[in-house]
Short mmCIF file of N, CA and C in Angstrom, two decimals:
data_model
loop_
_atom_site.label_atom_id
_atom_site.label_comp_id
_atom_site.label_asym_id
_atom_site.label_seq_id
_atom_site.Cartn_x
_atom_site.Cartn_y
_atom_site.Cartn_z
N UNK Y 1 -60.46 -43.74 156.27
CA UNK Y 1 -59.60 -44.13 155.17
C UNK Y 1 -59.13 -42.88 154.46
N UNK Y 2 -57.56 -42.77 154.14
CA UNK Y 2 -56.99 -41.40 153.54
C UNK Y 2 -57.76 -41.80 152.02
N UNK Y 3 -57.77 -40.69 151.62
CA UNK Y 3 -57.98 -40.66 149.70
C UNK Y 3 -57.00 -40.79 148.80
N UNK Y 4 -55.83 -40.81 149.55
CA UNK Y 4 -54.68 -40.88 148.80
C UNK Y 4 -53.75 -42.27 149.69
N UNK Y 5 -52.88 -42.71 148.73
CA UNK Y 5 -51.92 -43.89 148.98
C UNK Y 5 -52.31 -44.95 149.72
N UNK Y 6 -53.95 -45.23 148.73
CA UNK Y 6 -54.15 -46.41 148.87
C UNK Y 6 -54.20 -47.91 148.25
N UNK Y 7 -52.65 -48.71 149.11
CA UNK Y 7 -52.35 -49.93 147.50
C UNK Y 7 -51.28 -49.73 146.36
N UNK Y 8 -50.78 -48.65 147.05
CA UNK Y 8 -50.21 -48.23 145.52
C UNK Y 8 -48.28 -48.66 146.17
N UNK Y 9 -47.48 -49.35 145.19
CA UNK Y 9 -46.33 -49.74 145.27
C UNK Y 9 -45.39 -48.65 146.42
N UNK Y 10 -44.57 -48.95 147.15
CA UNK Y 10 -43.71 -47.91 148.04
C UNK Y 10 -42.50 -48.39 148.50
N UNK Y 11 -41.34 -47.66 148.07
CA UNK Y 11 -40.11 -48.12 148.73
C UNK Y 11 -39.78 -46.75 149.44
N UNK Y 12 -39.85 -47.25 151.38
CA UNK Y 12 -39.37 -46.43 151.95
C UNK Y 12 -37.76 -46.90 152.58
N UNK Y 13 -37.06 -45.29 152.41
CA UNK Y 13 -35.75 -45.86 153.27
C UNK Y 13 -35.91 -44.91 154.54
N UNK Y 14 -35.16 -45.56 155.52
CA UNK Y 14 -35.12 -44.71 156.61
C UNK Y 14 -35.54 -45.35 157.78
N UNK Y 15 -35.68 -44.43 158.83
CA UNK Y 15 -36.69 -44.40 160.26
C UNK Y 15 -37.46 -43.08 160.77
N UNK Y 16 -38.31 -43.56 161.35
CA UNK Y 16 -39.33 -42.45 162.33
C UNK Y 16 -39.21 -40.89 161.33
N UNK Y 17 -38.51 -40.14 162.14
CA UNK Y 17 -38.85 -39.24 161.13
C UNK Y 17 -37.88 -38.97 160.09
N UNK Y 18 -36.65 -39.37 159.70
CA UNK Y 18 -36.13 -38.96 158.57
C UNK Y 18 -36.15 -40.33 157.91
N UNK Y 19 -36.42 -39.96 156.60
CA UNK Y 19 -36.27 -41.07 155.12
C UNK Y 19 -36.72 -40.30 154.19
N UNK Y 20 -36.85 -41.34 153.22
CA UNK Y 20 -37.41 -40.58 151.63
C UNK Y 20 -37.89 -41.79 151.31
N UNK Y 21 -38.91 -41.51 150.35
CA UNK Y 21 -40.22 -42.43 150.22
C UNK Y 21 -40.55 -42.22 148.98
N UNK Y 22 -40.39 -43.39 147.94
CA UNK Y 22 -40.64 -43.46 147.00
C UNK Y 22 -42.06 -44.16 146.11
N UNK Y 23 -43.58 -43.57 146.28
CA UNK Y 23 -44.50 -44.02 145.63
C UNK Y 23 -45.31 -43.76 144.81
N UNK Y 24 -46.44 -44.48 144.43
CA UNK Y 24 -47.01 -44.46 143.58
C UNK Y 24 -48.50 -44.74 144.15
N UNK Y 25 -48.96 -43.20 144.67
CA UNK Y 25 -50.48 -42.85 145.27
C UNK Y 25 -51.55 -43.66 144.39
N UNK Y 26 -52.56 -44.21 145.04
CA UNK Y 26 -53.55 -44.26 144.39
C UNK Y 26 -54.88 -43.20 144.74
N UNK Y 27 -55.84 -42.80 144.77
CA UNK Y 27 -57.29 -41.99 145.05
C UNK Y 27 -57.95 -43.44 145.04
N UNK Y 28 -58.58 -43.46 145.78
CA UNK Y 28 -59.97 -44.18 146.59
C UNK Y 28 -60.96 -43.67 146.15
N UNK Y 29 -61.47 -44.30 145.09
CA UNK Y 29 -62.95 -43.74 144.27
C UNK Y 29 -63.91 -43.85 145.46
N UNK Y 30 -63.93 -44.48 146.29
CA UNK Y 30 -64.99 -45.11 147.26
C UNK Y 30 -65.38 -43.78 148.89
N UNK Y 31 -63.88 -43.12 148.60
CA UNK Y 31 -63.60 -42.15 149.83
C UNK Y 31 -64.53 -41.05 149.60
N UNK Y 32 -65.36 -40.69 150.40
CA UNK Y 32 -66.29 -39.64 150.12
C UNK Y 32 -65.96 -38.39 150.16
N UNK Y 33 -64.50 -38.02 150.19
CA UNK Y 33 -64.28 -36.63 149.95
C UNK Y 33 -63.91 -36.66 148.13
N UNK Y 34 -63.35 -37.78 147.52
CA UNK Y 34 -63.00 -37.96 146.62
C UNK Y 34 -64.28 -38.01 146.22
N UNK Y 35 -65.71 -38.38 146.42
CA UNK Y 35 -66.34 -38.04 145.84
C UNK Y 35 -67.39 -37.07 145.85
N UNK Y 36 -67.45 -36.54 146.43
CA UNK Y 36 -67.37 -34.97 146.63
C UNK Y 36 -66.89 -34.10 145.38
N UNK Y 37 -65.40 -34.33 145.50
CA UNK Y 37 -64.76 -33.89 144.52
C UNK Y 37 -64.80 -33.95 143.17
N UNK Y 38 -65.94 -35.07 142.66
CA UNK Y 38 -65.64 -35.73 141.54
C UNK Y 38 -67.13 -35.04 141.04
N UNK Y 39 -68.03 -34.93 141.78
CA UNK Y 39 -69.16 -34.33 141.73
C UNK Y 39 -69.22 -32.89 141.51
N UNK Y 40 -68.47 -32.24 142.29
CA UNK Y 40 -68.27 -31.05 142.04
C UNK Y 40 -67.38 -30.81 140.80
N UNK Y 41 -66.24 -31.39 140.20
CA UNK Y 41 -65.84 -31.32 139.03
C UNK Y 41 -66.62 -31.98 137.69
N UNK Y 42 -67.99 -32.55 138.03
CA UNK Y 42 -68.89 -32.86 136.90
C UNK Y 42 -68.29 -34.37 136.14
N UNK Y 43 -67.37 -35.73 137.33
CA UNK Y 43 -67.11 -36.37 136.41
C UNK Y 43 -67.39 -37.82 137.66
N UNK Y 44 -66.97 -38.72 137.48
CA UNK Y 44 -67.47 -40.06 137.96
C UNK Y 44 -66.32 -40.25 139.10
N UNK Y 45 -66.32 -40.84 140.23
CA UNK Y 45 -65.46 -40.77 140.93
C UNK Y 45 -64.43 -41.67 140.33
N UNK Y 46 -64.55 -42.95 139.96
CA UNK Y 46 -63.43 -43.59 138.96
C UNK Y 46 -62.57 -42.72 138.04
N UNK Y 47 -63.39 -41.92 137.58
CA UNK Y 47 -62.66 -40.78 136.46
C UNK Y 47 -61.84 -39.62 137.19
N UNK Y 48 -62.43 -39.45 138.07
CA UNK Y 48 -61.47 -38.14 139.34
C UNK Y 48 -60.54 -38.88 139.85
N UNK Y 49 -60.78 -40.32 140.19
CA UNK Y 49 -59.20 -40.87 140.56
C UNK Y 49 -58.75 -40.80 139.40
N UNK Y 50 -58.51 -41.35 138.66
CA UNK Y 50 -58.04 -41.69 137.19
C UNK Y 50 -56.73 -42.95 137.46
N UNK Y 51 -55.41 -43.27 136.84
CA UNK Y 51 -55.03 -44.51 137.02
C UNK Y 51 -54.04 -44.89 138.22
N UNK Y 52 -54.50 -43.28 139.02
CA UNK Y 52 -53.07 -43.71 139.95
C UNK Y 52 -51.84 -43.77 139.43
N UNK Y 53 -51.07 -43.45 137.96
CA UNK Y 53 -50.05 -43.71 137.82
C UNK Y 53 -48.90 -42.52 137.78
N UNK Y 54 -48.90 -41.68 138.52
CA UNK Y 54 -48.29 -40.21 139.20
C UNK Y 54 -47.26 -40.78 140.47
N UNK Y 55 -45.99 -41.10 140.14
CA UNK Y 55 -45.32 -41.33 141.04
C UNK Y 55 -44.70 -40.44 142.15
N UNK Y 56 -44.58 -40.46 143.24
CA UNK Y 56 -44.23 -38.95 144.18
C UNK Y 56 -42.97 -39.59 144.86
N UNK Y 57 -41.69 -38.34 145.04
CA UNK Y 57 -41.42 -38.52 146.08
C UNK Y 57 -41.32 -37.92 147.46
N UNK Y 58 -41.32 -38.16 148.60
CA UNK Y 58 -41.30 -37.73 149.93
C UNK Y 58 -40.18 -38.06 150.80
N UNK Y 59 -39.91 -36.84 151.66
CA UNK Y 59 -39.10 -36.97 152.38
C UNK Y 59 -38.89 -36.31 153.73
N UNK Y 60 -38.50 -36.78 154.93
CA UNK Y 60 -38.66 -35.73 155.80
C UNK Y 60 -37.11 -35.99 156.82
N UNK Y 61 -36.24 -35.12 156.89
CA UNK Y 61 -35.08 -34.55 157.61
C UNK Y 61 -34.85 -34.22 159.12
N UNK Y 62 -36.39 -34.68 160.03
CA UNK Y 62 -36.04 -34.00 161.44
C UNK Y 62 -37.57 -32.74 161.13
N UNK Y 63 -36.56 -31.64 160.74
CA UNK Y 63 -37.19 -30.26 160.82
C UNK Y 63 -37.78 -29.62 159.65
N UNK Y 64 -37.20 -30.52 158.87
CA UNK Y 64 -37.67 -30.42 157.29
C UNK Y 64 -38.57 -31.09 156.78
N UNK Y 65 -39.80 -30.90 155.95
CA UNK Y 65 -40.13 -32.21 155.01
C UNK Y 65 -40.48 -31.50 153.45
N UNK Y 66 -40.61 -32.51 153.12
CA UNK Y 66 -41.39 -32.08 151.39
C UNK Y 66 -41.80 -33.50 150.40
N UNK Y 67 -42.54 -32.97 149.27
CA UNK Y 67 -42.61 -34.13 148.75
C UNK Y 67 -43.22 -33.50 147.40
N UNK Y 68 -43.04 -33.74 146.29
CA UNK Y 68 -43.05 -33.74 144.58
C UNK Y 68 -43.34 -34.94 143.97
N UNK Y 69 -44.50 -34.31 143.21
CA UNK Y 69 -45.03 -35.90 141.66
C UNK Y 69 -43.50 -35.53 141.26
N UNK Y 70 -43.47 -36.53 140.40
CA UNK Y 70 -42.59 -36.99 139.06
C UNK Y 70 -43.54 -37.25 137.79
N UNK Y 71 -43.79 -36.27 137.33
CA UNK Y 71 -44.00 -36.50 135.84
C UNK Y 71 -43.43 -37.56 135.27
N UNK Y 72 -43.89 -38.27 134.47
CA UNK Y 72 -43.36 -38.71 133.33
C UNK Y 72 -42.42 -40.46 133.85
N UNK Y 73 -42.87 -40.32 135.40
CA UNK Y 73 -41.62 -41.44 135.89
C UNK Y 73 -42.75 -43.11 135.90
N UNK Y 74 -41.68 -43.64 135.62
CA UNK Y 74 -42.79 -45.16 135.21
C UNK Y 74 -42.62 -46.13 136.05
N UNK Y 75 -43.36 -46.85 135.99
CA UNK Y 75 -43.23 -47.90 136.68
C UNK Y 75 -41.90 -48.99 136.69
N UNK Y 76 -41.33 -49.10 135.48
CA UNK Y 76 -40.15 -49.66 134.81
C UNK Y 76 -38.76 -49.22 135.34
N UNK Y 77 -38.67 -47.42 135.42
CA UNK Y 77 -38.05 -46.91 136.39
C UNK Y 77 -37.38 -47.19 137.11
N UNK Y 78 -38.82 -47.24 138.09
CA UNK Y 78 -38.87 -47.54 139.77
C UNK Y 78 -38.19 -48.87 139.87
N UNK Y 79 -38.47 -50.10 138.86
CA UNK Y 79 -38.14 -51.07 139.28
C UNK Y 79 -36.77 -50.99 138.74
N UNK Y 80 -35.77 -50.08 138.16
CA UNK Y 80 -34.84 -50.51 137.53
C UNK Y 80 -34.03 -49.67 138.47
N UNK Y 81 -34.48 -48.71 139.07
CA UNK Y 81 -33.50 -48.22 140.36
C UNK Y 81 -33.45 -49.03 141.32
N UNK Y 82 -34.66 -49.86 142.02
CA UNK Y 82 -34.53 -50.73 142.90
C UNK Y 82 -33.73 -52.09 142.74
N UNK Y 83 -33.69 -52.08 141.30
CA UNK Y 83 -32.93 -53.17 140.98
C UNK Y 83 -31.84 -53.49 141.03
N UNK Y 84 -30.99 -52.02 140.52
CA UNK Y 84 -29.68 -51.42 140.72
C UNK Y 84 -29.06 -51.34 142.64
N UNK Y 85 -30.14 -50.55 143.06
CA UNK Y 85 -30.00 -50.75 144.47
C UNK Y 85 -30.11 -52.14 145.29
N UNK Y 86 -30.27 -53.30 144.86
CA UNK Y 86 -30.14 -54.74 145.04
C UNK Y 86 -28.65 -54.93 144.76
N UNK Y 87 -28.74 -54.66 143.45
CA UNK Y 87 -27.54 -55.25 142.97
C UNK Y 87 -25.65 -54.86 144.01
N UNK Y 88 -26.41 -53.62 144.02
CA UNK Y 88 -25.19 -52.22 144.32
C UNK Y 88 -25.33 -52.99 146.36
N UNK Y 89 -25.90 -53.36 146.71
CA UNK Y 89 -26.17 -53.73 148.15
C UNK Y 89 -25.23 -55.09 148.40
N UNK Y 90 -25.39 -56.08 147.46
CA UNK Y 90 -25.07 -57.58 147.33
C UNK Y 90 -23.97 -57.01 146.92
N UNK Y 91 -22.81 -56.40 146.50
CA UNK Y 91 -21.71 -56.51 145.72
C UNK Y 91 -20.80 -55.82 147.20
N UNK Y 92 -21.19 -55.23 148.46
CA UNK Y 92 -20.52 -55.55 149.38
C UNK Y 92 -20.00 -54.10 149.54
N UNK Y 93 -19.66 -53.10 149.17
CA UNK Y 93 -18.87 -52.39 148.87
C UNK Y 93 -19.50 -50.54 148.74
N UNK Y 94 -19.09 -49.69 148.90
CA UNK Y 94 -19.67 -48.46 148.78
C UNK Y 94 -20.15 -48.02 147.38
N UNK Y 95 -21.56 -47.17 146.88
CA UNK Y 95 -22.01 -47.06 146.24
C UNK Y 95 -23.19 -46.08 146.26
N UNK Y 96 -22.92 -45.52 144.82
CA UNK Y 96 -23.82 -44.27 144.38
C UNK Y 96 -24.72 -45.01 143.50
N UNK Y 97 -26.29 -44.83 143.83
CA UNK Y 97 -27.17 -45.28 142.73
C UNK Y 97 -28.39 -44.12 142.37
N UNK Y 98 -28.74 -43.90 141.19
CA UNK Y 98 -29.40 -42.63 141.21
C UNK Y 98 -30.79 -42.88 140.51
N UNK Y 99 -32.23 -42.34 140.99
CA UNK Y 99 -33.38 -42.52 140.07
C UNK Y 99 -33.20 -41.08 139.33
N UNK Y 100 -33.00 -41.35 138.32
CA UNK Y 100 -33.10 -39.87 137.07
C UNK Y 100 -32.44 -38.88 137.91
N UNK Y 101 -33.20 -37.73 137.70
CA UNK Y 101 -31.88 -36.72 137.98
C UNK Y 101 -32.66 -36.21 139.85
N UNK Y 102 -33.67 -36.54 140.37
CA UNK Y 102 -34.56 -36.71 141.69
C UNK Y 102 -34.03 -37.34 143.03
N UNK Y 103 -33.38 -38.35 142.39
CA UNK Y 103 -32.67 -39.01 143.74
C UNK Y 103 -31.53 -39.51 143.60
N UNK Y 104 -30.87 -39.43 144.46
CA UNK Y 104 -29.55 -40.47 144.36
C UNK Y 104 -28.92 -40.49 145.97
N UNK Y 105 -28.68 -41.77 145.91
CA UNK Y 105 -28.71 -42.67 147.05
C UNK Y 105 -27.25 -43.01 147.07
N UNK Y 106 -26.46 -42.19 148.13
CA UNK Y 106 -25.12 -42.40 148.62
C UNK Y 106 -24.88 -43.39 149.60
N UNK Y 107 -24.21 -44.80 149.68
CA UNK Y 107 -23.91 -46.12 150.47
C UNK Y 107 -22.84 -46.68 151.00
N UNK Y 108 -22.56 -47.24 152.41
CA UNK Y 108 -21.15 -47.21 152.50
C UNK Y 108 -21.65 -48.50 153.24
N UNK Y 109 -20.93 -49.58 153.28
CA UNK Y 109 -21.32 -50.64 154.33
C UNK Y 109 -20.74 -50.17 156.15
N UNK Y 110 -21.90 -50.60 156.68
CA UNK Y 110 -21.42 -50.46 158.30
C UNK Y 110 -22.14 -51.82 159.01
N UNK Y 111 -21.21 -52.69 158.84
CA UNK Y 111 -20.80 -53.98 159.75
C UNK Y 111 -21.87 -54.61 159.22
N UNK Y 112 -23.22 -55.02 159.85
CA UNK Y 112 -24.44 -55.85 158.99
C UNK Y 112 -25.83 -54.75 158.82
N UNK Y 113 -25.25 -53.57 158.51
CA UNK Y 113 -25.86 -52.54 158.03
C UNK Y 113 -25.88 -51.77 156.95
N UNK Y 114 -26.26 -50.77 156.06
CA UNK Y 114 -25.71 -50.05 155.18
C UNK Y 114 -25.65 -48.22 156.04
N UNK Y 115 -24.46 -47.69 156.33
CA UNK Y 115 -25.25 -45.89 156.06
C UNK Y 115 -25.22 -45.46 155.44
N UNK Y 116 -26.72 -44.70 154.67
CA UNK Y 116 -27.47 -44.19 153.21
C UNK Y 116 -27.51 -42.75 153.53
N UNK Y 117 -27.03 -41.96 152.47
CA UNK Y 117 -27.52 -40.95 152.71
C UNK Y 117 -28.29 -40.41 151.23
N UNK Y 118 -29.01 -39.91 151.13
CA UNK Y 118 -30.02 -39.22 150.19
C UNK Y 118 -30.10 -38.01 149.50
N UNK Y 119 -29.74 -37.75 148.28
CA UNK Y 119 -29.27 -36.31 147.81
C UNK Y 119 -31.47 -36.14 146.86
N UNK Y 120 -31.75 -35.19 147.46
CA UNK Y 120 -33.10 -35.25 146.68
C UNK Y 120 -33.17 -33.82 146.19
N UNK Y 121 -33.27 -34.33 144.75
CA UNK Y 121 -33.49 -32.62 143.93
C UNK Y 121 -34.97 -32.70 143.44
N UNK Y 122 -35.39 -31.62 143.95
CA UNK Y 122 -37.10 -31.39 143.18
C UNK Y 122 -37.20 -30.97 142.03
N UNK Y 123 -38.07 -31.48 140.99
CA UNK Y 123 -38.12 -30.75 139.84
C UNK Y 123 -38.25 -29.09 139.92
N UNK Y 124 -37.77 -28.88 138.51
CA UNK Y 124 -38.04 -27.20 138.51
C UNK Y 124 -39.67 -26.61 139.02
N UNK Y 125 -39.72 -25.62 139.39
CA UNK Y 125 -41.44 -25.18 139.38
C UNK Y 125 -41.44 -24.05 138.43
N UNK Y 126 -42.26 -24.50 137.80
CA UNK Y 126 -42.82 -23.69 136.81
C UNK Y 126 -42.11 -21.92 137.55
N UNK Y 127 -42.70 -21.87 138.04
CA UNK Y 127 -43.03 -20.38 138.74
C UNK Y 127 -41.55 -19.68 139.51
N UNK Y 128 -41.14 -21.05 140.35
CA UNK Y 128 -40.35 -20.71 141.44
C UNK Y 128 -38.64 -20.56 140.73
N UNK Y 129 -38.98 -21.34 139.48
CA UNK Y 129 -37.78 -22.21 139.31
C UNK Y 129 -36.84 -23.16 139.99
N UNK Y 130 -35.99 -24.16 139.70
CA UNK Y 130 -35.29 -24.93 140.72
C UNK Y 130 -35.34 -25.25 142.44
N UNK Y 131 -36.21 -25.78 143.17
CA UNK Y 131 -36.20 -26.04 144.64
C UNK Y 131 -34.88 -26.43 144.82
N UNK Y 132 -34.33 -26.07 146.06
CA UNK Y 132 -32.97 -26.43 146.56
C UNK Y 132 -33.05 -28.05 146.61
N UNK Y 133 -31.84 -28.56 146.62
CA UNK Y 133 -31.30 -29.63 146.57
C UNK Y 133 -31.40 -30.04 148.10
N UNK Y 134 -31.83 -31.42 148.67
CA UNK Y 134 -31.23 -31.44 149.84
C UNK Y 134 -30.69 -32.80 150.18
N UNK Y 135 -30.16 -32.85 151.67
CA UNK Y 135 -29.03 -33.50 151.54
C UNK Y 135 -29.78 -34.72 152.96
N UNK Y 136 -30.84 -35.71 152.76
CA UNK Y 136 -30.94 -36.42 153.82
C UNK Y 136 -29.86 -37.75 154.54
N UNK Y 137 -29.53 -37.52 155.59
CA UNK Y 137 -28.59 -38.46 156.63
C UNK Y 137 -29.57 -39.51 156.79
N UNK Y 138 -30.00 -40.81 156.09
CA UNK Y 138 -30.81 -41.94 156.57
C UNK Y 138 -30.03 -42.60 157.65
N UNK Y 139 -28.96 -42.48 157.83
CA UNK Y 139 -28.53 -43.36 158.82
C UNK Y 139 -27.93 -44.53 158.47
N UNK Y 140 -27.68 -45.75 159.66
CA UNK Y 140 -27.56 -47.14 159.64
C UNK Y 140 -28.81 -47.88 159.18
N UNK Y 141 -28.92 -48.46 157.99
CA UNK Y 141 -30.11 -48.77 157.89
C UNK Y 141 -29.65 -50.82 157.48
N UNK Y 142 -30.31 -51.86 158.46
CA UNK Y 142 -29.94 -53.05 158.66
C UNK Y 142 -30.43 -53.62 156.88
N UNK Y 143 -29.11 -54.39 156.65
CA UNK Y 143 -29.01 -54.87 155.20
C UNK Y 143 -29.80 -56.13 154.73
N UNK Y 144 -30.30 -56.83 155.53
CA UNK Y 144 -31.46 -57.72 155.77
C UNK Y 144 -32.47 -57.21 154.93
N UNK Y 145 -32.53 -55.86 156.13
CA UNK Y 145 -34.19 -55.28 155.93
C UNK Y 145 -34.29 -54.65 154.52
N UNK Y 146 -33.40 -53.35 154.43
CA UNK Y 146 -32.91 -53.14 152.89
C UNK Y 146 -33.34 -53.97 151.60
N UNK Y 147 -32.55 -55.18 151.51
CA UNK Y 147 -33.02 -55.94 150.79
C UNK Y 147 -34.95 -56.87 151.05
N UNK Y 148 -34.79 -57.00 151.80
CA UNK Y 148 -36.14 -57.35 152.21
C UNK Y 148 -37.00 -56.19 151.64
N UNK Y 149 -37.14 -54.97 152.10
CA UNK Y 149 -38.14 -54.20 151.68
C UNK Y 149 -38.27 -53.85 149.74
N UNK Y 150 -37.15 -54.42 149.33
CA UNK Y 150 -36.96 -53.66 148.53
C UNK Y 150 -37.09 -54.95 146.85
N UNK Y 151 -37.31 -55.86 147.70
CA UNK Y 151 -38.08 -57.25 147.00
C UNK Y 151 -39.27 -56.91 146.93
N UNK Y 152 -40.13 -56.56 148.03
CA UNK Y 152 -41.06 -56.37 148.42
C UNK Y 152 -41.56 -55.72 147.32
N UNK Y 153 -40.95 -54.01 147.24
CA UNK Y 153 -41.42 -53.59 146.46
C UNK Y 153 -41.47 -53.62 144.63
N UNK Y 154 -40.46 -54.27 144.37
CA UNK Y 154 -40.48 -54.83 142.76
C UNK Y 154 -41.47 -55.80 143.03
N UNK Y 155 -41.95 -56.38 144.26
CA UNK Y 155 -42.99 -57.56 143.69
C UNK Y 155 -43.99 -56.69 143.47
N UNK Y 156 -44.54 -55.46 144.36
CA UNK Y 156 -45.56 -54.78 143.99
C UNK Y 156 -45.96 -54.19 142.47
N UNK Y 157 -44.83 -54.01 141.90
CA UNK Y 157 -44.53 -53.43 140.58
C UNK Y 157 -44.78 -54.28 139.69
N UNK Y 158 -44.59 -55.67 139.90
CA UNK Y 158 -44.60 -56.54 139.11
C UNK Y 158 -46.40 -57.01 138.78
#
């Protein structure tokens, strides 16, 4: 069992290896590296997970990947971009929908499909300043499923 992203809400777009993945990790108090960890930091393994509520996103391009927490991003958010992205899907037509200034999701209809493409900016790093912007090609992604997954995940939220 991983120690991380277990249970925790996820809207992925994409296939195999390119998409971007939008969740909300949990830690597995129960996973024995996590507690390990929790021991060695002098606190309870419940307390070394703490609430799980650190949303990340991930993404991988082919040859590329990466993935960044989101500070500060809520649960309310998540569901109000996915919501938008429902809405923006059902109205038939091409469309830009954006989570804060991290993602934004470029849409064009193709026949009983959508092709998405993915603009993902990483927060600043302290250190590095600004990570490049990048530009993921999701493809044809079937408008069924789209909407299907993406119920899915506001029910998780809910």
């Amino acid at each position: 069992m991983s120690p991380i992203v277990v249970g925790g809400p996820e809207l992925f777009l994409g296939a195999g290896d390119v998409y971007v993945a939008l969740l909300r990790p949990k830690i597995d108090p129960a996973d024995p590296g996590v507690r390990q960890a929790a021991e060695q930091a002098g606190v309870t393994p419940e307390e070394f997970a703490g609430s799980g509520d650190v949303w990340t996103l991930m993404y991988e391009d082919g040859p590329g990947h990466g993935e960044f927490e989101l500070p500060g991003a809520r649960d309310v958010e998540a569901d109000g971009f996915a919501e938008q992205l429902q809405a923006a899907l059902a109205s038939g037509g091409p469309f830009t929908v954006e989570a804060g200034d991290f993602l934004r999701i470029d849409a064009r209809p193709a026949a009983d499909a959508w092709r998405l493409t993915a603009r993902v900016t990483p927060p600043e790093d302290e250190e590095d300043g600004a990570a490049a912007p990048r530009t993921v090609e999701l493809g044809a992604l079937p408008a069924a499923q789209l909407l299907a997954d993406l119920e899915d995940f506001r029910r998780a939220l809910a």
